[in-house]
Short mmCIF file of C-alpha atoms (C1' of nucleotides) in Angstrom, two decimals:
data_model
loop_
_atom_site.label_atom_id
_atom_site.label_comp_id
_atom_site.label_asym_id
_atom_site.label_seq_id
_atom_site.Cartn_x
_atom_site.Cartn_y
_atom_site.Cartn_z
CA MET F 1 21.12 -98.99 243.20
CA GLY F 2 21.04 -97.32 239.82
CA ARG F 3 18.68 -97.83 237.02
CA ALA F 4 19.16 -100.80 234.74
CA PRO F 5 19.89 -99.81 231.16
CA CYS F 6 17.01 -100.33 228.81
CA CYS F 7 19.21 -102.58 226.73
CA GLU F 8 22.71 -103.86 226.62
CA LYS F 9 24.97 -101.15 225.37
CA SER F 10 27.12 -103.46 223.33
CA GLY F 11 26.27 -105.38 220.23
CA LEU F 12 23.01 -103.58 219.51
CA LYS F 13 22.54 -101.63 216.36
CA LYS F 14 21.50 -97.97 216.43
CA GLY F 15 20.58 -95.48 213.80
CA PRO F 16 18.33 -95.77 210.77
CA TRP F 17 16.45 -98.96 210.19
CA THR F 18 17.07 -101.04 207.09
CA PRO F 19 14.19 -102.49 205.03
CA GLU F 20 15.26 -105.95 206.18
CA GLU F 21 14.94 -104.97 209.82
CA ASP F 22 11.55 -103.43 209.14
CA GLU F 23 10.43 -106.63 207.48
CA LYS F 24 11.54 -108.75 210.41
CA LEU F 25 9.81 -106.51 212.90
CA VAL F 26 6.56 -106.30 210.96
CA ALA F 27 6.52 -110.04 210.32
CA TYR F 28 7.11 -110.83 213.96
CA ILE F 29 4.45 -108.46 215.27
CA LYS F 30 1.92 -109.67 212.70
CA LYS F 31 2.50 -113.20 213.88
CA HIS F 32 2.92 -112.76 217.63
CA GLY F 33 1.58 -109.35 218.45
CA GLN F 34 3.50 -106.65 220.26
CA GLY F 35 3.92 -108.44 223.56
CA ASN F 36 7.06 -107.77 225.55
CA TRP F 37 9.27 -105.21 223.86
CA ARG F 38 12.32 -106.28 225.79
CA THR F 39 12.23 -109.82 224.56
CA LEU F 40 10.84 -109.02 221.14
CA PRO F 41 14.09 -108.11 219.37
CA LYS F 42 15.75 -111.35 220.42
CA ASN F 43 12.77 -113.42 219.38
CA ALA F 44 12.45 -111.55 216.10
CA GLY F 45 16.13 -111.89 215.32
CA LEU F 46 16.85 -108.18 215.53
CA ALA F 47 20.02 -106.69 216.96
CA ARG F 48 18.08 -103.76 218.33
CA CYS F 49 16.98 -102.66 221.76
CA GLY F 50 13.33 -103.20 222.57
CA LYS F 51 12.80 -99.51 222.96
CA SER F 52 14.07 -98.88 219.47
CA CYS F 53 11.73 -101.57 218.12
CA ARG F 54 8.76 -100.08 219.89
CA LEU F 55 9.55 -96.63 218.55
CA ARG F 56 10.02 -97.90 215.03
CA TRP F 57 6.73 -99.75 215.19
CA THR F 58 4.62 -97.03 216.79
CA ASN F 59 6.05 -94.16 214.77
CA TYR F 60 6.59 -95.71 211.39
CA LEU F 61 5.61 -99.31 210.74
CA ARG F 62 2.17 -99.47 212.35
CA PRO F 63 -0.36 -100.18 209.60
CA ASP F 64 -2.84 -97.54 210.73
CA ILE F 65 -0.46 -94.64 210.38
CA LYS F 66 -1.63 -91.91 208.07
CA ARG F 67 1.06 -90.62 205.77
CA GLY F 68 1.36 -87.36 203.92
CA ARG F 69 0.86 -83.74 204.75
CA PHE F 70 -1.42 -82.57 207.51
CA SER F 71 -4.75 -81.29 206.31
CA PHE F 72 -6.05 -77.87 207.25
CA GLU F 73 -8.55 -79.50 209.60
CA GLU F 74 -5.84 -81.52 211.29
CA GLU F 75 -3.73 -78.43 211.70
CA GLU F 76 -6.63 -76.51 213.25
CA THR F 77 -7.28 -79.41 215.59
CA ILE F 78 -3.66 -79.50 216.68
CA ILE F 79 -3.61 -75.79 217.41
CA GLN F 80 -6.84 -75.96 219.36
CA LEU F 81 -5.80 -79.01 221.35
CA HIS F 82 -2.40 -77.52 222.02
CA SER F 83 -4.01 -74.41 223.44
CA ILE F 84 -5.70 -76.66 225.98
CA LEU F 85 -3.28 -79.51 226.50
CA GLY F 86 0.06 -77.87 225.89
CA ASN F 87 2.91 -80.09 224.76
CA LYS F 88 1.04 -83.28 225.58
CA TRP F 89 1.73 -84.72 222.16
CA SER F 90 0.44 -88.17 222.96
CA ALA F 91 -2.83 -86.72 224.20
CA ILE F 92 -3.12 -84.65 221.05
CA ALA F 93 -2.22 -87.64 218.89
CA ALA F 94 -4.95 -89.66 220.58
CA ARG F 95 -7.46 -87.27 219.04
CA LEU F 96 -5.93 -87.37 215.59
CA PRO F 97 -6.41 -90.85 214.16
CA GLY F 98 -3.45 -92.11 212.20
CA ARG F 99 -1.02 -89.50 213.46
CA THR F 100 1.73 -90.22 215.94
CA ASP F 101 2.82 -88.01 218.77
CA ASN F 102 6.27 -87.78 217.22
CA GLU F 103 4.84 -86.66 213.91
CA ILE F 104 2.63 -84.06 215.53
CA LYS F 105 5.47 -82.80 217.67
CA ASN F 106 7.72 -82.46 214.63
CA TYR F 107 5.02 -80.75 212.63
CA TRP F 108 4.34 -78.35 215.45
CA ASN F 109 7.97 -77.41 215.87
CA THR F 110 8.73 -77.07 212.17
CA HIS F 111 5.54 -75.54 210.83
CA ILE F 112 2.86 -74.40 213.22
CA ARG F 113 5.08 -72.86 215.84
CA LYS F 114 6.90 -70.74 213.30
CA ARG F 115 3.71 -69.66 211.62
CA LEU F 116 2.15 -68.61 214.90
CA LEU F 117 5.25 -66.58 215.69
CA ARG F 118 5.07 -64.88 212.33
CA MET F 119 1.45 -64.06 213.07
CA GLY F 120 2.47 -62.51 216.36
CA ILE F 121 0.92 -65.27 218.42
CA ASP F 122 2.85 -66.81 221.25
CA PRO F 123 2.97 -70.56 220.49
CA VAL F 124 3.17 -71.44 224.16
CA THR F 125 0.31 -69.33 225.44
CA HIS F 126 -1.62 -68.87 222.19
CA ALA F 127 -2.02 -65.24 223.16
CA PRO F 128 -1.39 -62.41 220.74
CA ARG F 129 1.86 -60.62 221.27
CA LEU F 130 1.55 -56.89 220.75
CA ASP F 131 5.12 -56.56 221.91
CA LEU F 132 6.32 -58.59 218.96
CA LEU F 133 3.72 -57.91 216.35
CA ASP F 134 2.13 -54.56 216.40
CA LEU F 135 4.82 -52.36 217.85
CA SER F 136 7.69 -54.11 216.17
CA ALA F 137 5.76 -54.08 212.94
CA LEU F 138 5.63 -50.34 213.18
CA LEU F 139 9.14 -49.77 214.43
CA ILE F 140 11.30 -52.59 213.13
CA LYS F 141 10.30 -53.44 209.63
CA PRO F 142 12.31 -56.22 207.99
CA PRO F 143 14.82 -54.88 205.50
CA ALA F 144 12.89 -56.16 202.51
CA ALA F 145 9.75 -54.40 203.60
CA ALA F 146 11.38 -51.30 204.97
CA ALA F 147 11.85 -49.72 201.61
CA CYS F 148 8.19 -49.72 200.82
CA TYR F 149 6.77 -49.20 204.29
CA TYR F 150 5.79 -45.84 205.62
CA PRO F 151 3.86 -45.79 208.87
CA THR F 152 0.67 -43.86 208.51
CA GLN F 153 -0.27 -41.03 210.82
CA ALA F 154 -2.84 -43.36 212.35
CA ASP F 155 -0.11 -45.93 213.02
CA LEU F 156 2.01 -43.35 214.76
CA ASP F 157 -0.93 -42.01 216.72
CA THR F 158 -1.84 -45.47 217.91
CA LEU F 159 1.75 -46.17 218.81
CA ARG F 160 1.98 -42.91 220.71
CA ALA F 161 -1.23 -43.73 222.53
CA PHE F 162 0.27 -46.98 223.80
CA GLU F 163 3.42 -45.30 225.01
CA PRO F 164 2.07 -44.83 228.57
CA LEU F 165 1.84 -48.61 228.82
CA ALA F 166 5.53 -49.05 228.20
CA GLY F 167 6.23 -49.41 231.88
CA TYR F 168 3.36 -51.83 232.36
CA PRO F 169 3.96 -54.90 230.24
CA ASP F 170 0.91 -56.60 231.68
CA LEU F 171 -1.34 -53.81 230.49
CA LEU F 172 0.44 -53.89 227.18
CA ARG F 173 -0.48 -57.53 226.90
CA LEU F 174 -4.07 -56.84 227.82
CA ALA F 175 -4.23 -54.16 225.16
CA SER F 176 -2.70 -56.63 222.77
CA THR F 177 -5.35 -59.20 223.55
CA LEU F 178 -8.12 -56.68 223.14
CA LEU F 179 -6.71 -55.34 219.91
CA SER F 180 -6.38 -58.72 218.32
CA SER F 181 -9.68 -60.16 219.41
CA PRO F 182 -12.39 -60.68 216.84
CA GLY F 183 -14.58 -57.67 216.40
CA SER F 184 -12.20 -55.41 218.23
CA ALA F 185 -10.86 -52.97 215.73
CA ALA F 186 -7.72 -51.08 216.54
CA PRO F 187 -8.72 -47.89 218.25
CA ALA F 188 -8.33 -44.61 216.49
CA ILE F 189 -6.71 -43.19 219.56
CA ALA F 190 -4.57 -40.17 219.10
CA ASP F 191 -4.74 -39.04 222.68
CA PRO F 192 -3.11 -41.22 225.34
CA GLN F 193 -5.78 -39.94 227.73
CA GLN F 194 -8.30 -42.03 225.83
CA LEU F 195 -6.38 -45.22 226.14
CA LEU F 196 -7.40 -46.50 229.54
CA PRO F 197 -11.10 -45.82 228.99
CA TRP F 198 -10.86 -47.58 225.66
CA MET F 199 -9.20 -50.61 227.19
CA LEU F 200 -11.75 -50.91 229.92
CA GLN F 201 -14.62 -50.43 227.52
CA ALA F 202 -13.23 -53.00 225.11
CA GLN F 203 -12.63 -55.42 227.93
CA MET F 204 -16.13 -55.11 229.28
CA ALA F 205 -17.72 -55.19 225.86
CA GLN F 206 -15.88 -58.37 225.01
CA ALA F 207 -16.88 -60.00 228.24
CA ALA F 208 -20.50 -59.14 227.56
CA ALA F 209 -20.27 -60.33 223.98
CA ALA F 210 -18.60 -63.53 225.06
CA MET F 211 -21.38 -64.24 227.51
CA ALA F 212 -24.00 -63.58 224.90
CA GLN F 213 -22.26 -66.03 222.64
CA GLN F 214 -22.27 -68.83 225.16
CA ALA F 215 -24.69 -70.86 223.12
CA PRO F 216 -25.44 -74.47 224.06
CA GLN F 217 -23.49 -75.77 221.10
CA GLN F 218 -19.90 -76.74 221.69
CA GLN F 219 -17.37 -74.06 221.11
CA GLN F 220 -14.21 -74.83 219.25
CA ALA F 221 -11.55 -75.41 221.84
CA GLY F 222 -9.25 -72.58 220.85
CA HIS F 223 -11.97 -70.03 220.52
CA HIS F 224 -13.40 -71.28 223.74
CA HIS F 225 -10.10 -70.82 225.43
CA GLN F 226 -9.81 -67.27 224.17
CA LEU F 227 -13.28 -66.39 225.37
CA MET F 228 -12.48 -67.80 228.73
CA GLN F 229 -9.37 -65.68 228.97
CA GLN F 230 -11.24 -62.54 228.04
CA GLN F 231 -13.99 -63.25 230.48
CA ALA F 232 -11.57 -63.98 233.23
CA ALA F 233 -9.81 -60.71 232.56
CA ALA F 234 -13.03 -58.75 232.68
CA GLY F 235 -14.27 -60.63 235.70
CA ALA F 236 -11.06 -59.92 237.50
CA ALA F 237 -11.23 -56.24 236.79
CA CYS F 238 -14.73 -56.19 238.25
CA GLN F 239 -13.90 -58.19 241.31
CA GLN F 240 -10.65 -56.59 242.16
CA MET F 241 -11.64 -53.03 241.50
CA PRO F 242 -14.83 -52.56 243.47
CA GLU F 243 -14.63 -48.85 242.78
CA LEU F 244 -15.37 -49.62 239.17
CA VAL F 245 -18.74 -50.95 240.10
CA HIS F 246 -21.52 -48.44 240.23
CA ALA F 247 -21.52 -46.43 243.41
CA ASN F 248 -25.11 -47.42 244.06
CA THR F 249 -24.33 -51.09 243.91
CA THR F 250 -24.77 -52.64 247.32
CA VAL F 251 -22.34 -54.96 248.95
CA ALA F 252 -24.76 -57.79 248.37
CA GLN F 253 -25.00 -56.90 244.73
CA GLN F 254 -21.26 -56.79 244.47
CA GLN F 255 -21.02 -60.21 246.06
CA GLN F 256 -23.64 -61.41 243.64
CA LEU F 257 -21.63 -59.96 240.85
CA ALA F 258 -18.52 -61.74 241.97
CA ALA F 259 -20.42 -64.99 242.29
CA ALA F 260 -21.99 -64.47 238.92
CA ALA F 261 -18.60 -63.90 237.45
CA GLN F 262 -17.46 -67.15 238.98
CA HIS F 263 -20.43 -69.04 237.68
CA GLN F 264 -20.09 -67.43 234.33
CA ASP F 265 -16.53 -68.51 234.13
CA MET F 266 -17.26 -72.05 235.14
CA ALA F 267 -20.18 -72.11 232.76
CA ALA F 268 -17.87 -71.04 230.00
CA CYS F 269 -15.67 -73.99 230.82
CA HIS F 270 -18.55 -76.36 230.26
CA GLY F 271 -20.29 -74.62 227.42
CA MET F 272 -23.32 -73.83 229.54
CA GLN F 273 -25.52 -70.82 229.59
CA ALA F 274 -24.45 -68.15 232.00
CA PRO F 275 -26.67 -67.00 234.80
CA ALA F 276 -28.85 -64.24 233.49
CA GLY F 277 -28.35 -60.68 234.43
CA TYR F 278 -24.66 -60.79 235.13
CA VAL F 279 -23.80 -57.77 233.09
CA ASP F 280 -26.98 -55.78 233.39
CA ASP F 281 -27.39 -56.19 237.10
CA GLY F 282 -23.84 -55.68 238.15
CA LEU F 283 -22.14 -53.24 235.91
CA ASP F 284 -22.89 -49.75 234.92
CA MET F 285 -20.78 -48.83 231.96
CA PRO F 286 -21.21 -45.06 232.23
CA ALA F 287 -20.15 -45.29 235.85
CA LEU F 288 -17.21 -47.43 234.93
CA MET F 289 -16.14 -44.97 232.34
CA GLN F 290 -16.54 -42.18 234.81
CA MET F 291 -14.10 -43.91 237.10
CA VAL F 292 -11.40 -43.87 234.50
CA GLN F 293 -11.92 -40.46 233.07
CA GLN F 294 -8.64 -39.37 234.54
CA PRO F 295 -6.23 -41.93 233.23
CA ASP F 296 -3.13 -40.55 234.80
CA ALA F 297 -0.08 -42.44 235.96
CA SER F 298 -1.57 -43.39 239.31
CA ASN F 299 -4.62 -44.73 237.58
CA LEU F 300 -2.54 -46.85 235.28
CA GLN F 301 -0.52 -48.06 238.20
CA GLN F 302 -3.65 -49.00 240.07
CA TRP F 303 -5.01 -50.96 237.18
CA SER F 304 -1.66 -52.51 236.53
CA SER F 305 -1.37 -53.64 240.12
CA THR F 306 -4.83 -55.10 239.75
CA VAL F 307 -3.82 -57.41 236.98
CA THR F 308 -0.47 -58.17 238.57
CA SER F 309 -1.96 -58.99 241.91
CA SER F 310 -0.32 -61.38 244.30
CA ASN F 311 -1.99 -64.47 242.95
CA ASN F 312 0.24 -66.53 240.71
CA ASN F 313 -2.50 -67.59 238.35
CA ASN F 314 -2.43 -66.06 234.95
CA VAL F 315 -5.29 -67.09 232.74
CA GLY F 316 -6.59 -63.63 232.29
CA SER F 317 -3.46 -62.57 230.58
CA GLY F 318 -3.46 -65.55 228.36
CA VAL F 319 -0.12 -66.29 229.90
CA SER F 320 -0.28 -69.88 230.87
CA THR F 321 2.33 -72.56 230.99
CA PRO F 322 0.49 -75.58 229.75
CA SER F 323 3.68 -77.41 229.05
CA SER F 324 4.50 -77.61 232.70
CA SER F 325 1.36 -79.44 233.58
CA PRO F 326 -1.47 -79.77 231.13
CA VAL F 327 -3.77 -81.36 233.63
CA ALA F 328 -3.02 -78.66 236.10
CA GLY F 329 -3.47 -76.27 233.23
CA LEU F 330 -7.02 -77.40 232.72
CA ASN F 331 -7.83 -77.24 236.39
CA HIS F 332 -6.04 -74.00 236.58
CA THR F 333 -8.26 -72.60 233.88
CA ALA F 334 -11.33 -73.49 235.86
CA THR F 335 -10.08 -72.31 239.19
CA THR F 336 -8.74 -69.04 237.95
CA TYR F 337 -12.06 -68.30 236.56
CA GLY F 338 -13.60 -67.64 239.90
CA GLY F 339 -10.68 -65.59 240.99
CA ALA F 340 -8.99 -63.11 238.85
CA ALA F 341 -6.85 -62.30 235.91
CA GLN F 342 -3.41 -62.41 237.32
CA PHE F 343 -0.12 -61.96 235.62
CA SER F 344 3.10 -63.46 236.79
CA LEU F 345 5.74 -60.85 236.25
CA GLN F 346 8.33 -63.51 235.78
CA GLN F 347 6.31 -65.16 233.07
CA LEU F 348 5.68 -61.83 231.50
CA SER F 349 9.33 -61.06 231.36
CA GLU F 350 9.91 -64.45 229.80
CA LEU F 351 7.20 -63.75 227.30
CA LEU F 352 8.71 -60.44 226.45
CA ASP F 353 12.07 -61.98 225.86
CA VAL F 354 12.02 -61.76 222.11
CA SER F 355 15.36 -63.49 221.75
CA ASP F 356 13.79 -66.82 222.60
CA TYR F 357 11.94 -66.76 219.36
CA MET F 358 14.35 -65.04 217.06
"C1'" DA I 1 28.27 -76.42 189.71
"C1'" DA I 2 29.76 -75.81 194.26
"C1'" DA I 3 29.33 -74.14 198.77
"C1'" DC I 4 26.52 -72.90 202.23
"C1'" DT I 5 22.24 -72.56 204.85
"C1'" DT I 6 17.84 -74.05 206.25
"C1'" DC I 7 14.42 -77.47 206.79
"C1'" DT I 8 12.58 -81.97 207.85
"C1'" DC I 9 11.84 -85.91 210.48
"C1'" DA I 10 13.42 -90.46 212.18
"C1'" DA I 11 15.66 -91.87 216.03
"C1'" DC I 12 17.75 -91.42 220.45
"C1'" DC I 13 18.14 -90.09 225.42
"C1'" DG I 14 16.68 -89.66 229.83
"C1'" DC I 15 12.99 -89.00 232.82
"C1'" DT I 16 8.33 -90.31 234.59
"C1'" DT I 17 4.59 -93.38 235.31
"C1'" DG I 18 2.30 -97.56 236.32
"C1'" DC I 19 2.30 -102.14 237.67
"C1'" DA I 20 3.89 -106.41 239.80
"C1'" DT I 21 6.16 -108.40 243.55
"C1'" DT A 1 5.63 -99.68 251.75
"C1'" DA A 2 9.65 -100.20 248.96
"C1'" DT A 3 11.75 -101.79 244.97
"C1'" DG A 4 12.53 -103.09 240.19
"C1'" DC A 5 11.15 -103.25 235.63
"C1'" DA A 6 8.62 -102.20 231.29
"C1'" DA A 7 6.38 -98.91 228.78
"C1'" DG A 8 5.38 -94.32 227.65
"C1'" DC A 9 6.46 -89.59 227.01
"C1'" DG A 10 8.66 -85.21 225.67
"C1'" DG A 11 12.92 -82.87 224.46
"C1'" DT A 12 16.75 -83.04 221.57
"C1'" DT A 13 19.89 -84.50 217.97
"C1'" DG A 14 21.83 -85.23 213.56
"C1'" DA A 15 21.78 -86.99 208.81
"C1'" DG A 16 19.94 -86.17 204.55
"C1'" DA A 17 17.07 -83.31 201.53
"C1'" DA A 18 15.88 -79.04 199.71
"C1'" DG A 19 16.63 -74.37 198.90
"C1'" DT A 20 19.60 -70.30 198.29
"C1'" DT A 21 23.62 -67.68 197.09
#
DNA sequence: AAACTTCTCAACCGCTTGCAT
DNA sequence: TATGCAAGCGGTTGAGAAGTT
C-alpha cells in the first residue's frame, strides 16, 4: 500500500522562505483562513508543499507570535512544565502564549538543557546528579579551575563518607537528592558509619517537612514534583522495610501507615491536605535510627535492594522517563505514590552514563 | 584578518493521531 | 472494521551568525 507522500517531490521549493513567499502566504491566509493545507499552496500561488506552508505559518508568520528572548518567568514555566510533561513541546507551548513548540524546543536544547547540566541537574529527570556534580566537582576540576581549587578537609571527609555507596548507584542518587534538596545541608560526615543513619534521617525529615508544607495553595509544578519524589522515597522506605517501623507498631497500624502514605502521596498530587497523624502515628524516629545503627555492608545492601525492588516504577529516585510517555508519566507519578520508590537499574546506568552529556 | 569552532534556529523528515468514508 | 488522508508532533539537520584562537 505505502503511504502517499505529503507533497509531490518534484517542482516544489524547499529551504528558506523568501519575503515574497511570506507575503503570499500571509495575504492568502488573511483572506481565506488556514483551511486545507494541501490545497493552500496551489491556491496561494506558492511552489511549496502544504506542510511547509503550515510550518512557516505556525512557527513564524502567525501574528500572535511573541518575538525576542524568553523572560525569566517563561523559562521557569518551561522548566516546571517539562518536569511534568517531558518533551511534549506542543503541550508546553499551549501554556506559554505567543511561543511555538519549535521555539520552546530549540530554547530548551540550546539554553536550558545545558544550564541544567552545568548545575548538575539531569535535564530529563530534573533530579540532581551527585554522580556528575558533587563527586566530579571534587575529583575532576576543569583545568581552568584546577589551579585555584584545593578540596577542603570537609570535602574529602564527605567524599570518603560516600565511598561505601560506590557500589550502590541507587543509594548514591538518593543521597544526591537529599543533599541537594532545600534545607538539607551537606552532612559533616567524616565517618562512613554515620552515613546510612544520616540518609534515613534526612529522608524522613524531608518527608515530614513536605507533608507539613502541603498547604491548600497551589504548589509550583517543579517544586511539587520534587516534593512528590521525596515523599514517595520516604513512603517506600517505610512500606518496604517494616523492620524500620517501631517494634510496638501493630500490623493494623502498619497497614494504616501504608494507607496513609498512599493517601498522602495522592494528596500531594492534588495539592490537598494530608491525613493527619501520618508521621506521628506511624513512625518512631529513635526506633528507626536504632535499626540502622550498624550500617555495615549487609545493611546497605538491604536498603539498596529496597529501593531497587522488582517494580519498574521509579518516581522515588527522580528517575522518570517523561519523554517516553508524558501522559503515562503523570499517571505513573500518581500510581507510584501508593507503591514505592523503585529504581530501574537500566535507567540508572543510563543516567550514570556521563558521556551522553559531555 | 583569517581560520576554526560553537551556537542558534528555521526548516525538514518521518512517525503518530484523529477523522471521514 | 479497515483504509486513506490531513494535520500535528518531536527529533534532527544544516546554513548562517557569533565568538574564539
